Every structure is written in C-alpha cells, then in structure tokens.
Amino acid sequence: MKLLVVEDEVARAEALSEILKRNKYVVDTVYDGEDGLAYGLTDIYDCIILDIMLPKMNGIDVLKTLRKRHISTPVLLLTAKSDTEDKINGLDSGADDYLTKPFVSGELLARVRSLTRRKGEVVTDEFTFGDIALNKSTFSLSREGQFVKLSLKEYQIMELLIANPKQLIPKERFIEKIWGYESDVEYNNVEVYISFLRKKLSAIGSSVIIKTARGIGYYLEGGDAS
Ligand code: CA
C-alpha cells in the first residue's frame, strides 16, 4: 500500500516515513502544501497523512482542493493539541480522521489501518487467491504448506496483483505504486520481477498464473482452491 506524508518539519516527516516503511508501506514524503496537492492529485495513494500548518498552502486548503477535484483518498490530518477549530474545520472539509501531535507510532498505524480498510482493501496479515496465500509479515508465498520467500519488490508486485484479483493492472501502475511517481525505472524491470514471481509460483506447485496482456500489463488467473 502506498502512502503520502505531507509534513514540513523534516525530522518529524522522516520519523513518520520510517515507521510506515518499517510496517511495509510504500511512502512518498513532501514538505509543503503545493507539493502535497500535486502528489495527492495523482490519485495513486491509499492514504494521505497531511499536516495542517504547512508552507505555501495549508493542509485544509490542500484537502479542500483535493475533494473539489474528486480525489477521495482517505486523509488523516495532523493537528497541534490546541487546534480544536482546525479539527472541526478539517473534518468539515473532507478529512476522514485526525491525529493530535505528539502521538505514538501505534496510534498512527492503527489510524492508517482503519482508513485504508474503509477503502475496502484487505488488511489482514494474509492475502489469498486461488490456492495461494501471501503473508504480509513474513513476505512469503505459500500453497498447502509449501513456502517460498519473496524479495520486497516481488512482495509488492504480488500484493498489488492479489489485492485486485482478475483485474488487469497496467505496467505504469506497478511503477507508480512500487518505484514511485518520479521514478525512471524501465518497463522491463517489472517484467523481470514478474518472471521471478512466475518461477516462485511454479516452485510451490501453484496453479495460479500471472497472465500478460501484451503491451498493457498483468493479471492473476486460475488456481481455484475448491
Ligand atoms: Ca507543520
């Protein structure tokens, strides 16, 4: 899952991003409201963590503009203790939740989990499709007691496929979600990881197949568990 952190206090932004990355989120961090808006408008994030007091454009205006432009990404506002008015204003402007600074990492993670769950994605430790299970804490792919470890990129690609079963996912989407919006990764990097994943699927004897839609992208098929 991909998150955007918009926070101008660099140390806090880095700490936030570190906590989230350790919990297997892919994180982009920006330090002012204008960048926050530009990144948010790409609509590639599963949740945006947005500070209110920001240079160039404040968080409330970023949020209002996103909602006006029909971006429905869940937004978690960061507020200072005293900003009761900001909280009300924020929720009125379309924020989904807020967190008062300072906060502990457990609280942040719980809010993010709840917001991304609301969006309808699977938030268990395990994703399943057909005869396979993908485990989020161990980065492993399994079928009937046979396990294979995945690298971080392999895991992220598999997660995207399995969270959108039988849907065609364009190559650009993998690049945006996994390598980042401004990444100059070549399309054939995705192909290389897909070929690793195919080998691993066959190593555990799965009948799940990563299908190629030539020139477009990939989707999961087969492996009916019944
Ligand atoms: Ca701030």
PDB file of N, CA and C and ligand atoms in Angstrom, residues 7-9 51 53-54 101, ligand 1:
ATOM      1  N   GLU A   7       4.398  16.897   5.432  1.00  0.00           N
ATOM      2  CA  GLU A   7       4.787  17.447   6.748  1.00  0.00           C
ATOM      3  C   GLU A   7       6.058  18.263   6.563  1.00  0.00           C
ATOM      4  N   ASP A   8       6.016  19.532   6.995  1.00  0.00           N
ATOM      5  CA  ASP A   8       7.165  20.405   6.750  1.00  0.00           C
ATOM      6  C   ASP A   8       8.288  20.257   7.776  1.00  0.00           C
ATOM      7  N   GLU A   9       7.982  19.737   8.968  1.00  0.00           N
ATOM      8  CA  GLU A   9       9.057  19.522   9.942  1.00  0.00           C
ATOM      9  C   GLU A   9       9.800  18.271   9.515  1.00  0.00           C
ATOM     10  N   ASP A  51      -0.309  17.284   7.328  1.00  0.00           N
ATOM     11  CA  ASP A  51      -0.168  18.276   8.393  1.00  0.00           C
ATOM     12  C   ASP A  51      -1.034  19.485   8.030  1.00  0.00           C
ATOM     13  N   MET A  53      -0.532  22.903   9.396  1.00  0.00           N
ATOM     14  CA  MET A  53       0.308  24.092   9.231  1.00  0.00           C
ATOM     15  C   MET A  53       1.454  23.775   8.285  1.00  0.00           C
ATOM     16  N   LEU A  54       1.332  24.250   7.051  1.00  0.00           N
ATOM     17  CA  LEU A  54       2.333  23.937   6.032  1.00  0.00           C
ATOM     18  C   LEU A  54       2.697  25.189   5.263  1.00  0.00           C
ATOM     19  N   LYS A 101      -0.810  15.865  17.528  1.00  0.00           N
ATOM     20  CA  LYS A 101       0.622  15.752  17.815  1.00  0.00           C
ATOM     21  C   LYS A 101       0.874  16.116  19.275  1.00  0.00           C
TER      22      LYS A 101
HETATM   23 CA    CA B   1       3.745  21.982  10.173  1.00  0.00          CA
END
